[in-house]
Amino acid sequence: KKIVVITSGTASLTNVNSGPLFTPLYAYRMSKTAVNMAMRVMAAELAPRGIFVGILGPGMVETRILHDSGFAGKGISAEH
């Protein structure tokens, strides 16, 4: 059995200086960080039962947040 979550590098607890795209997104970053930590805890708790919990971070993806920030179309998303 597997549980997989797609997340974001903006949720890093250690990478708080990740550039102008990420600094005003407090609510987004906090929610992603909470999900990531929940998945880490679930991974530790469910591993003995043979359940794999994976956290995937595909990189930037062309979304409204990326577009509204002015970074869309600059070749930095996962689509490029």
Short mmCIF file of C-alpha atoms in Angstrom, two decimals, residues 2-61:
data_model
loop_
_atom_site.label_atom_id
_atom_site.label_comp_id
_atom_site.label_asym_id
_atom_site.label_seq_id
_atom_site.Cartn_x
_atom_site.Cartn_y
_atom_site.Cartn_z
CA LYS A 2 1.17 3.51 -0.77
CA ILE A 3 0.26 7.08 0.09
CA VAL A 4 1.80 9.75 -2.13
CA VAL A 5 1.58 13.51 -1.71
CA ILE A 6 2.66 16.09 -4.27
CA THR A 7 4.13 19.10 -2.51
CA SER A 8 6.35 22.12 -3.02
CA GLY A 9 9.84 23.34 -2.19
CA THR A 10 8.27 26.48 -0.77
CA ALA A 11 7.35 24.37 2.23
CA SER A 12 10.95 23.94 3.30
CA LEU A 13 11.60 24.68 6.96
CA THR A 14 15.26 25.34 6.17
CA ASN A 15 15.05 27.18 2.83
CA VAL A 16 13.33 30.37 3.95
CA ASN A 17 15.30 32.61 1.58
CA SER A 18 14.07 31.02 -1.64
CA GLY A 19 13.58 34.26 -3.55
CA PRO A 20 10.97 36.90 -4.21
CA LEU A 21 8.41 34.42 -5.52
CA PHE A 22 8.01 32.76 -2.14
CA THR A 23 8.28 35.53 0.43
CA PRO A 24 4.68 36.87 0.38
CA LEU A 25 3.04 33.44 0.40
CA TYR A 26 2.86 32.88 4.16
CA ALA A 27 -0.41 30.94 4.23
CA TYR A 28 0.62 28.80 1.25
CA ARG A 29 4.01 27.99 2.77
CA MET A 30 2.56 27.20 6.20
CA SER A 31 -0.09 24.87 4.79
CA LYS A 32 2.43 23.03 2.61
CA THR A 33 4.83 22.71 5.54
CA ALA A 34 2.05 21.26 7.71
CA VAL A 35 1.18 18.69 5.04
CA ASN A 36 4.85 17.73 4.62
CA MET A 37 5.33 17.23 8.35
CA ALA A 38 2.12 15.21 8.62
CA MET A 39 3.36 12.94 5.84
CA ARG A 40 6.75 12.49 7.52
CA VAL A 41 5.01 11.47 10.75
CA MET A 42 2.67 9.14 8.85
CA ALA A 43 5.65 7.58 7.06
CA ALA A 44 7.31 6.75 10.38
CA GLU A 45 4.12 5.45 11.96
CA LEU A 46 2.90 3.39 8.98
CA ALA A 47 6.21 1.88 7.83
CA PRO A 48 6.04 -1.02 10.33
CA ARG A 49 2.68 -1.95 8.79
CA GLY A 50 4.20 -2.04 5.31
CA ILE A 51 2.60 1.18 4.12
CA PHE A 52 4.88 3.49 2.13
CA VAL A 53 4.32 7.24 2.37
CA GLY A 54 6.05 9.28 -0.32
CA ILE A 55 6.44 13.02 -0.64
CA LEU A 56 7.09 14.29 -4.15
CA GLY A 57 8.17 17.82 -5.09
CA PRO A 58 8.01 18.19 -8.88
CA GLY A 59 9.30 21.76 -8.92
CA MET A 60 7.49 24.81 -10.18
CA VAL A 61 4.41 24.24 -12.27
#
